[in-house]
Amino acid sequence: MNAIDKSFGSVTALSAAHLEIMPAEVMALVGQNGAGKSTMIKILNGAFRLDRGSIQFDGKPWAAGSPQQAQRAGVSTIFQEINLIAYRTVAENIYLGRELKRFAGLLDWEKMNQGARALLARFSIELDVTKPLGDFSTAIQQMVAIARAVSFDAKLVIMDEPTSSLDEAEVAVLLNTVRQLKSEGVAVVFVSHKLDELYAVCDRVTVMRDGRTVAVSKMADMSKLQLVAAMLGRDLADVRASGATAFGEGEKAIGEELLIAKSVAVGRRVSDASFDVRKGEIVGLAGLLGSGRTETARAIFAADPKSKGEVRFDGKATNFKSPADAIAAGLGYCSEDRKVQGIIPDMSVADNLTLALLPTLTKMGMIDEAQQRKIVLRFIKDVGIKCSGPGQKIRELSGGNQQKVLLARWLCMDPKLLILDEPTRGIDVGAKGEIQSLIQQFADKGLGVLMISSELEEIVEGADRVFVLRDGQVVAELEHSEISEQAVMRAMAHGASKDTEFIEVQHG
Amino acid sequence: MKNFRITPSLAVILVLVILVAIAALRYDGFLGVYNVQSVLRYNSMFALVALGMCFVIMTGGIDLSVGSVAAMCSVVSALLSSYGLFHGLAGGIAAGILAGLINGVLITKLNILPFIATLATMLAASGTGLLLAGNQSVSVSYDTYFTNLGQGDLLSFMRPEWVDADEVGFLGSILGFILSFPTPAWIAILAYIIGGVVINHTSFGRHVLAVGGGTEASRLMGLPVNRTIFFVYVISGALAGLAGVILASQFGAGQPIEGIGWELFAIASVVVGGTLLSGGKGSVAGTLAGALLLGVIFTILNFENGMGWISLSAYWQSVIRGLFLLVVVILQSRLTSKDPADSLKAST
């Protein structure tokens, strides 16, 4: 793929992006959210059309009009979510859309079952192909999806985060499958955020950022730290940029312990997260995508059940059953998915701001609307929400102003701890600064803040302390003076100590 | 800036007004006291059921059981009517609440989809009604005030000596006119006023819309999501019960086989009234207008038949009503100005 451009409306998704894959090569494709990986894949497999650029496949110009066409021509894609039908049998799933038939168009079950068995045997998988796919583990289902993809005589298989819902043993099986493909001469594009996997199975790596290809290298020639730096767009020599965010500088009085999380585990995404937040402190939770940041935050807030671990809040052991319990204790949580988990789009700014507060504003069964209006107007002013009035529908506001309403929703409840998941994602620069200084301002007044952010400078400049998550574990705690982009990146890449690099690369 | 927008619920109110105006010009006696009263008397039952449905749909749910619950409740209240007005009324409503409680438990505790849960209670309520009635309609007691509820007006509840016709002055005759409105219409009007207040001015009402507009967002801000959903089904059941009581009282018998298709009338009223089937956005006033619109179309077709130019069978009337509904819904989506945010879409 050469010099690929792609825009959606006014948003440029790709500009002059490259991707080159050799036969029988496993190519890692990495990048942050919004770097353009998915767009690149979707252009390659025919789901999107490119605006400019050229693609050659097997020596010929490539112009797949749809994923089906791409599949027939030898490019198969396997997505993160398994796009198969759980209620139908393994064999049916493999032959879906190209069923083998006997006379009079009847299905030839015997032949399909045999074919399915033979196909899976190539990957050393033996199972009852007449059982529903849903009876098997996610890893097996993933493998069946791969087998199906390969059975189209694929020359190139694209895997988009195939391991994100697999456990360790299952990942090992999948990586073996990838190696098997490679040995059969099939090329693989492997998208994953888990560095260890990349080093374990990939030959080369293409790094994308902001719609461009920023680095192509042999996997072994690029250290993990270099890889992380390339993804995040940091020069290794580049010492921290000054004043790129609106967070204040300097030490301040930090109060007593507010939240202590000990060895929190959530499903298979988070295995061991320990950290603490003190009053008036902004604590950053850093980590690459898929490291378990959001899952950890949701477990603390009881939005999802935690499978292990202890949480102490405000000096007491807690066992919140639902977000309502957590809120009653003084927590607040701003989700990263503002549209689905934050705003109620068809309700007004006033309603969105006070929904959680309403029961306390109710007098004799009726909402005290004068009081409600007073609170809303005060926060519109304090937080700087730009809207035509309290009655305007929230969906008519810009992302930044929506986020301010959501912040105000919690601030008006006077919480002790606020968990902010990507508080400035998708927000224009001006509003971003305003939100950052708002967070700082409330922390100075004693609010504890746990902030998740993918933006290094936000973490580095905003946080008083930083905990770094890596593959579901907290691997480093950085205190004020130790916090630098380099230190955070190093922890994201290697964990606590830098000495591990050599061993891990060897291991891969 | 408050620019004027035609909302879907405003549109249906406009259509209703226009339709009534045309009908008033075309047919003698359309706005006559008798016709107005009988239209209101009969359609108040549908209006009550639609109000409950409106709450349910605002949370993003659906209640298919309202028709057969109303039928069952009409039997229950007919059976109790010999004990007096209050017993019949309370019994019918209580039976409706019971059905609503069952729906609420199935949906919030056992996590059964509203469509399936209320489909099950629909069948169960229908069977229960037939069992209680012994497979026939059950005559109500005429010895009590019970029938006044459905057939009478407020005057019928008063003692004759209170309304000495010789002494009433001008104000008294206005009062008399108002009081001569059919009782079921009063009940429906009162229910809609309360419904409007609840939706707009209580935390429960705001939570109903919030839950429908974003269940996960509501849960994350600690709103009592399950409790809110539970109560809308109880409200829907209670109003279906009330409609059942009026049914029994109006027709003088508990009707185990009436109420078939009421849920569809109710859903149509709600949707035509501008409430989103997916929840989160809706209007109580629009629902009332929607219910009245359906009733008015029916009446107009009857008047048209009465003119003698054409003769439409009940089947054709049904077809025409269906077509008219479609036209209204299509007009609504064409005429109502889109919210500006719809065209922006992006998350700027």
PDB file of N, CA and C in Angstrom, chain A residues 256-261 275-285 296-302 311-315 318 320 323 325-334 406-407 409-421 439 442-443 445-452 464-465 467, chain B residues 220:
ATOM      1  N   GLU A 256      -4.833  13.481  53.690  1.00  0.00           N
ATOM      2  CA  GLU A 256      -4.656  12.074  54.083  1.00  0.00           C
ATOM      3  C   GLU A 256      -5.200  11.140  53.011  1.00  0.00           C
ATOM      4  N   GLU A 257      -4.975   9.854  53.195  1.00  0.00           N
ATOM      5  CA  GLU A 257      -5.373   8.830  52.247  1.00  0.00           C
ATOM      6  C   GLU A 257      -6.884   8.837  52.037  1.00  0.00           C
ATOM      7  N   LEU A 258      -7.306   8.758  50.788  1.00  0.00           N
ATOM      8  CA  LEU A 258      -8.733   8.780  50.475  1.00  0.00           C
ATOM      9  C   LEU A 258      -9.165   7.419  49.937  1.00  0.00           C
ATOM     10  N   LEU A 259      -8.394   6.942  48.984  1.00  0.00           N
ATOM     11  CA  LEU A 259      -8.736   5.667  48.350  1.00  0.00           C
ATOM     12  C   LEU A 259      -7.501   4.777  48.350  1.00  0.00           C
ATOM     13  N   ILE A 260      -7.678   3.561  48.815  1.00  0.00           N
ATOM     14  CA  ILE A 260      -6.579   2.599  48.714  1.00  0.00           C
ATOM     15  C   ILE A 260      -7.112   1.362  48.017  1.00  0.00           C
ATOM     16  N   ALA A 261      -6.536   1.027  46.894  1.00  0.00           N
ATOM     17  CA  ALA A 261      -6.930  -0.188  46.181  1.00  0.00           C
ATOM     18  C   ALA A 261      -5.794  -1.184  46.307  1.00  0.00           C
ATOM     19  N   PHE A 275      -3.110   0.749  44.093  1.00  0.00           N
ATOM     20  CA  PHE A 275      -2.748   2.164  44.055  1.00  0.00           C
ATOM     21  C   PHE A 275      -3.533   2.906  45.123  1.00  0.00           C
ATOM     22  N   ASP A 276      -3.210   4.176  45.295  1.00  0.00           N
ATOM     23  CA  ASP A 276      -3.939   4.953  46.288  1.00  0.00           C
ATOM     24  C   ASP A 276      -4.055   6.395  45.824  1.00  0.00           C
ATOM     25  N   VAL A 277      -5.060   7.069  46.349  1.00  0.00           N
ATOM     26  CA  VAL A 277      -5.274   8.484  46.041  1.00  0.00           C
ATOM     27  C   VAL A 277      -5.476   9.198  47.366  1.00  0.00           C
ATOM     28  N   ARG A 278      -4.815  10.364  47.510  1.00  0.00           N
ATOM     29  CA  ARG A 278      -5.007  11.143  48.734  1.00  0.00           C
ATOM     30  C   ARG A 278      -5.859  12.366  48.445  1.00  0.00           C
ATOM     31  N   LYS A 279      -6.338  12.961  49.505  1.00  0.00           N
ATOM     32  CA  LYS A 279      -7.192  14.137  49.339  1.00  0.00           C
ATOM     33  C   LYS A 279      -6.427  15.256  48.657  1.00  0.00           C
ATOM     34  N   GLY A 280      -7.065  15.918  47.729  1.00  0.00           N
ATOM     35  CA  GLY A 280      -6.438  17.046  47.057  1.00  0.00           C
ATOM     36  C   GLY A 280      -5.368  16.664  46.066  1.00  0.00           C
ATOM     37  N   GLU A 281      -5.326  15.383  45.731  1.00  0.00           N
ATOM     38  CA  GLU A 281      -4.245  14.910  44.872  1.00  0.00           C
ATOM     39  C   GLU A 281      -4.810  14.461  43.517  1.00  0.00           C
ATOM     40  N   ILE A 282      -4.075  14.751  42.458  1.00  0.00           N
ATOM     41  CA  ILE A 282      -4.442  14.203  41.151  1.00  0.00           C
ATOM     42  C   ILE A 282      -3.509  13.036  40.876  1.00  0.00           C
ATOM     43  N   VAL A 283      -4.093  11.854  40.795  1.00  0.00           N
ATOM     44  CA  VAL A 283      -3.293  10.672  40.541  1.00  0.00           C
ATOM     45  C   VAL A 283      -3.560  10.219  39.111  1.00  0.00           C
ATOM     46  N   GLY A 284      -2.507  10.041  38.353  1.00  0.00           N
ATOM     47  CA  GLY A 284      -2.652   9.598  36.975  1.00  0.00           C
ATOM     48  C   GLY A 284      -2.592   8.082  36.891  1.00  0.00           C
ATOM     49  N   LEU A 285      -3.451   7.520  36.039  1.00  0.00           N
ATOM     50  CA  LEU A 285      -3.393   6.093  35.777  1.00  0.00           C
ATOM     51  C   LEU A 285      -3.018   5.963  34.307  1.00  0.00           C
ATOM     52  N   THR A 296     -10.116  -1.096  35.489  1.00  0.00           N
ATOM     53  CA  THR A 296      -9.779  -0.856  36.881  1.00  0.00           C
ATOM     54  C   THR A 296     -10.675   0.243  37.461  1.00  0.00           C
ATOM     55  N   ALA A 297     -10.803   1.330  36.718  1.00  0.00           N
ATOM     56  CA  ALA A 297     -11.606   2.451  37.196  1.00  0.00           C
ATOM     57  C   ALA A 297     -13.056   2.024  37.403  1.00  0.00           C
ATOM     58  N   ARG A 298     -13.595   1.286  36.443  1.00  0.00           N
ATOM     59  CA  ARG A 298     -14.995   0.851  36.551  1.00  0.00           C
ATOM     60  C   ARG A 298     -15.199  -0.070  37.749  1.00  0.00           C
ATOM     61  N   ALA A 299     -14.187  -0.890  38.043  1.00  0.00           N
ATOM     62  CA  ALA A 299     -14.315  -1.786  39.189  1.00  0.00           C
ATOM     63  C   ALA A 299     -14.316  -0.999  40.497  1.00  0.00           C
ATOM     64  N   ILE A 300     -13.484   0.032  40.586  1.00  0.00           N
ATOM     65  CA  ILE A 300     -13.448   0.860  41.793  1.00  0.00           C
ATOM     66  C   ILE A 300     -14.821   1.497  42.013  1.00  0.00           C
ATOM     67  N   PHE A 301     -15.451   1.916  40.928  1.00  0.00           N
ATOM     68  CA  PHE A 301     -16.733   2.612  40.989  1.00  0.00           C
ATOM     69  C   PHE A 301     -17.902   1.631  41.070  1.00  0.00           C
ATOM     70  N   ALA A 302     -17.579   0.323  41.040  1.00  0.00           N
ATOM     71  CA  ALA A 302     -18.607  -0.730  41.095  1.00  0.00           C
ATOM     72  C   ALA A 302     -19.518  -0.721  39.869  1.00  0.00           C
ATOM     73  N   VAL A 311     -10.811  -2.630  48.405  1.00  0.00           N
ATOM     74  CA  VAL A 311     -10.836  -1.189  48.208  1.00  0.00           C
ATOM     75  C   VAL A 311     -11.217  -0.526  49.518  1.00  0.00           C
ATOM     76  N   ARG A 312     -10.365   0.350  49.996  1.00  0.00           N
ATOM     77  CA  ARG A 312     -10.696   1.161  51.181  1.00  0.00           C
ATOM     78  C   ARG A 312     -10.946   2.577  50.712  1.00  0.00           C
ATOM     79  N   PHE A 313     -12.021   3.165  51.210  1.00  0.00           N
ATOM     80  CA  PHE A 313     -12.332   4.534  50.809  1.00  0.00           C
ATOM     81  C   PHE A 313     -12.640   5.357  52.046  1.00  0.00           C
ATOM     82  N   ASP A 314     -11.956   6.467  52.168  1.00  0.00           N
ATOM     83  CA  ASP A 314     -12.191   7.386  53.271  1.00  0.00           C
ATOM     84  C   ASP A 314     -12.065   6.675  54.616  1.00  0.00           C
ATOM     85  N   GLY A 315     -11.048   5.788  54.714  1.00  0.00           N
ATOM     86  CA  GLY A 315     -10.767   5.142  55.979  1.00  0.00           C
ATOM     87  C   GLY A 315     -11.582   3.906  56.266  1.00  0.00           C
ATOM     88  N   THR A 318     -14.627  -0.989  51.834  1.00  0.00           N
ATOM     89  CA  THR A 318     -15.892  -0.835  51.117  1.00  0.00           C
ATOM     90  C   THR A 318     -16.210  -2.088  50.323  1.00  0.00           C
ATOM     91  N   PHE A 320     -18.846  -1.866  47.519  1.00  0.00           N
ATOM     92  CA  PHE A 320     -19.941  -1.270  46.750  1.00  0.00           C
ATOM     93  C   PHE A 320     -20.576  -2.318  45.849  1.00  0.00           C
ATOM     94  N   PRO A 323     -22.970   1.396  41.254  1.00  0.00           N
ATOM     95  CA  PRO A 323     -22.501   2.779  41.239  1.00  0.00           C
ATOM     96  C   PRO A 323     -23.243   3.650  42.254  1.00  0.00           C
ATOM     97  N   ASP A 325     -24.135   2.928  45.229  1.00  0.00           N
ATOM     98  CA  ASP A 325     -23.447   2.813  46.523  1.00  0.00           C
ATOM     99  C   ASP A 325     -22.199   3.682  46.532  1.00  0.00           C
ATOM    100  N   ALA A 326     -21.430   3.574  45.425  1.00  0.00           N
ATOM    101  CA  ALA A 326     -20.177   4.326  45.344  1.00  0.00           C
ATOM    102  C   ALA A 326     -20.449   5.823  45.397  1.00  0.00           C
ATOM    103  N   ILE A 327     -21.507   6.245  44.723  1.00  0.00           N
ATOM    104  CA  ILE A 327     -21.848   7.664  44.699  1.00  0.00           C
ATOM    105  C   ILE A 327     -22.258   8.126  46.098  1.00  0.00           C
ATOM    106  N   ALA A 328     -23.032   7.294  46.770  1.00  0.00           N
ATOM    107  CA  ALA A 328     -23.475   7.639  48.123  1.00  0.00           C
ATOM    108  C   ALA A 328     -22.275   7.828  49.049  1.00  0.00           C
ATOM    109  N   ALA A 329     -21.195   7.063  48.788  1.00  0.00           N
ATOM    110  CA  ALA A 329     -20.005   7.172  49.630  1.00  0.00           C
ATOM    111  C   ALA A 329     -19.153   8.387  49.257  1.00  0.00           C
ATOM    112  N   GLY A 330     -19.436   8.994  48.099  1.00  0.00           N
ATOM    113  CA  GLY A 330     -18.683  10.194  47.721  1.00  0.00           C
ATOM    114  C   GLY A 330     -17.783  10.034  46.515  1.00  0.00           C
ATOM    115  N   LEU A 331     -18.071   9.051  45.659  1.00  0.00           N
ATOM    116  CA  LEU A 331     -17.294   8.894  44.437  1.00  0.00           C
ATOM    117  C   LEU A 331     -18.052   9.446  43.237  1.00  0.00           C
ATOM    118  N   GLY A 332     -17.322   9.752  42.197  1.00  0.00           N
ATOM    119  CA  GLY A 332     -17.936  10.129  40.932  1.00  0.00           C
ATOM    120  C   GLY A 332     -17.104   9.543  39.815  1.00  0.00           C
ATOM    121  N   TYR A 333     -17.743   9.283  38.673  1.00  0.00           N
ATOM    122  CA  TYR A 333     -17.006   8.658  37.574  1.00  0.00           C
ATOM    123  C   TYR A 333     -17.450   9.232  36.243  1.00  0.00           C
ATOM    124  N   CYS A 334     -16.522   9.853  35.534  1.00  0.00           N
ATOM    125  CA  CYS A 334     -16.812  10.343  34.185  1.00  0.00           C
ATOM    126  C   CYS A 334     -16.261   9.335  33.196  1.00  0.00           C
ATOM    127  N   LEU A 406     -20.925  17.246  32.273  1.00  0.00           N
ATOM    128  CA  LEU A 406     -20.754  15.992  32.998  1.00  0.00           C
ATOM    129  C   LEU A 406     -19.887  16.202  34.246  1.00  0.00           C
ATOM    130  N   LEU A 407     -18.856  17.025  34.111  1.00  0.00           N
ATOM    131  CA  LEU A 407     -18.040  17.353  35.286  1.00  0.00           C
ATOM    132  C   LEU A 407     -18.905  18.031  36.341  1.00  0.00           C
ATOM    133  N   ARG A 409     -22.016  17.765  36.714  1.00  0.00           N
ATOM    134  CA  ARG A 409     -22.953  16.790  37.267  1.00  0.00           C
ATOM    135  C   ARG A 409     -22.390  16.194  38.555  1.00  0.00           C
ATOM    136  N   TRP A 410     -21.085  15.898  38.517  1.00  0.00           N
ATOM    137  CA  TRP A 410     -20.470  15.309  39.711  1.00  0.00           C
ATOM    138  C   TRP A 410     -20.124  16.375  40.738  1.00  0.00           C
ATOM    139  N   LEU A 411     -19.575  17.492  40.261  1.00  0.00           N
ATOM    140  CA  LEU A 411     -19.124  18.514  41.204  1.00  0.00           C
ATOM    141  C   LEU A 411     -20.282  19.018  42.058  1.00  0.00           C
ATOM    142  N   CYS A 412     -21.491  19.079  41.467  1.00  0.00           N
ATOM    143  CA  CYS A 412     -22.620  19.597  42.246  1.00  0.00           C
ATOM    144  C   CYS A 412     -23.038  18.616  43.337  1.00  0.00           C
ATOM    145  N   MET A 413     -22.570  17.363  43.236  1.00  0.00           N
ATOM    146  CA  MET A 413     -22.871  16.392  44.294  1.00  0.00           C
ATOM    147  C   MET A 413     -21.825  16.466  45.406  1.00  0.00           C
ATOM    148  N   ASP A 414     -20.831  17.307  45.218  1.00  0.00           N
ATOM    149  CA  ASP A 414     -19.794  17.505  46.211  1.00  0.00           C
ATOM    150  C   ASP A 414     -19.083  16.197  46.571  1.00  0.00           C
ATOM    151  N   PRO A 415     -18.464  15.545  45.587  1.00  0.00           N
ATOM    152  CA  PRO A 415     -17.837  14.250  45.859  1.00  0.00           C
ATOM    153  C   PRO A 415     -16.490  14.419  46.544  1.00  0.00           C
ATOM    154  N   LYS A 416     -15.969  13.308  47.089  1.00  0.00           N
ATOM    155  CA  LYS A 416     -14.638  13.335  47.687  1.00  0.00           C
ATOM    156  C   LYS A 416     -13.606  12.895  46.661  1.00  0.00           C
ATOM    157  N   LEU A 417     -14.032  11.985  45.784  1.00  0.00           N
ATOM    158  CA  LEU A 417     -13.102  11.469  44.776  1.00  0.00           C
ATOM    159  C   LEU A 417     -13.806  11.425  43.427  1.00  0.00           C
ATOM    160  N   LEU A 418     -13.107  11.917  42.416  1.00  0.00           N
ATOM    161  CA  LEU A 418     -13.662  11.893  41.070  1.00  0.00           C
ATOM    162  C   LEU A 418     -12.744  11.055  40.189  1.00  0.00           C
ATOM    163  N   ILE A 419     -13.314  10.076  39.519  1.00  0.00           N
ATOM    164  CA  ILE A 419     -12.538   9.275  38.574  1.00  0.00           C
ATOM    165  C   ILE A 419     -12.824   9.816  37.184  1.00  0.00           C
ATOM    166  N   LEU A 420     -11.790  10.259  36.504  1.00  0.00           N
ATOM    167  CA  LEU A 420     -11.978  10.844  35.179  1.00  0.00           C
ATOM    168  C   LEU A 420     -11.296   9.964  34.145  1.00  0.00           C
ATOM    169  N   ASP A 421     -12.097   9.362  33.268  1.00  0.00           N
ATOM    170  CA  ASP A 421     -11.547   8.485  32.243  1.00  0.00           C
ATOM    171  C   ASP A 421     -11.445   9.282  30.944  1.00  0.00           C
ATOM    172  N   ILE A 439     -10.049  20.907  36.690  1.00  0.00           N
ATOM    173  CA  ILE A 439      -9.701  19.738  37.505  1.00  0.00           C
ATOM    174  C   ILE A 439      -8.697  20.150  38.574  1.00  0.00           C
ATOM    175  N   PHE A 442     -10.341  22.214  41.419  1.00  0.00           N
ATOM    176  CA  PHE A 442     -11.107  21.470  42.410  1.00  0.00           C
ATOM    177  C   PHE A 442     -10.201  20.585  43.249  1.00  0.00           C
ATOM    178  N   ALA A 443      -9.114  20.075  42.653  1.00  0.00           N
ATOM    179  CA  ALA A 443      -8.167  19.294  43.437  1.00  0.00           C
ATOM    180  C   ALA A 443      -7.528  20.180  44.501  1.00  0.00           C
ATOM    181  N   LYS A 445      -8.889  22.400  46.056  1.00  0.00           N
ATOM    182  CA  LYS A 445      -9.850  22.563  47.147  1.00  0.00           C
ATOM    183  C   LYS A 445     -10.050  21.287  47.946  1.00  0.00           C
ATOM    184  N   GLY A 446      -9.286  20.233  47.619  1.00  0.00           N
ATOM    185  CA  GLY A 446      -9.362  19.025  48.436  1.00  0.00           C
ATOM    186  C   GLY A 446      -9.977  17.822  47.761  1.00  0.00           C
ATOM    187  N   LEU A 447     -10.428  17.970  46.529  1.00  0.00           N
ATOM    188  CA  LEU A 447     -11.000  16.827  45.808  1.00  0.00           C
ATOM    189  C   LEU A 447      -9.880  15.882  45.381  1.00  0.00           C
ATOM    190  N   GLY A 448     -10.069  14.602  45.635  1.00  0.00           N
ATOM    191  CA  GLY A 448      -9.131  13.614  45.104  1.00  0.00           C
ATOM    192  C   GLY A 448      -9.523  13.273  43.685  1.00  0.00           C
ATOM    193  N   VAL A 449      -8.533  13.154  42.794  1.00  0.00           N
ATOM    194  CA  VAL A 449      -8.843  12.863  41.390  1.00  0.00           C
ATOM    195  C   VAL A 449      -8.009  11.687  40.926  1.00  0.00           C
ATOM    196  N   LEU A 450      -8.674  10.712  40.316  1.00  0.00           N
ATOM    197  CA  LEU A 450      -7.968   9.628  39.656  1.00  0.00           C
ATOM    198  C   LEU A 450      -8.196   9.827  38.169  1.00  0.00           C
ATOM    199  N   MET A 451      -7.116  10.129  37.448  1.00  0.00           N
ATOM    200  CA  MET A 451      -7.276  10.519  36.049  1.00  0.00           C
ATOM    201  C   MET A 451      -6.611   9.512  35.115  1.00  0.00           C
ATOM    202  N   ILE A 452      -7.422   9.011  34.188  1.00  0.00           N
ATOM    203  CA  ILE A 452      -6.889   8.134  33.148  1.00  0.00           C
ATOM    204  C   ILE A 452      -6.697   8.975  31.905  1.00  0.00           C
ATOM    205  N   ASP A 464       0.021  14.443  40.274  1.00  0.00           N
ATOM    206  CA  ASP A 464       0.976  14.541  41.364  1.00  0.00           C
ATOM    207  C   ASP A 464       1.718  13.223  41.532  1.00  0.00           C
ATOM    208  N   ARG A 465       1.010  12.160  41.287  1.00  0.00           N
ATOM    209  CA  ARG A 465       1.649  10.842  41.253  1.00  0.00           C
ATOM    210  C   ARG A 465       1.070  10.066  40.080  1.00  0.00           C
ATOM    211  N   PHE A 467       0.505   6.066  38.475  1.00  0.00           N
ATOM    212  CA  PHE A 467       0.634   4.611  38.495  1.00  0.00           C
ATOM    213  C   PHE A 467       0.556   4.126  37.060  1.00  0.00           C
TER     214      PHE A 467
ATOM    215  N   LEU B 220     -24.604   4.644  35.672  1.00  0.00           N
ATOM    216  CA  LEU B 220     -23.322   5.181  36.122  1.00  0.00           C
ATOM    217  C   LEU B 220     -23.493   6.445  36.950  1.00  0.00           C
TER     218      LEU B 220
END
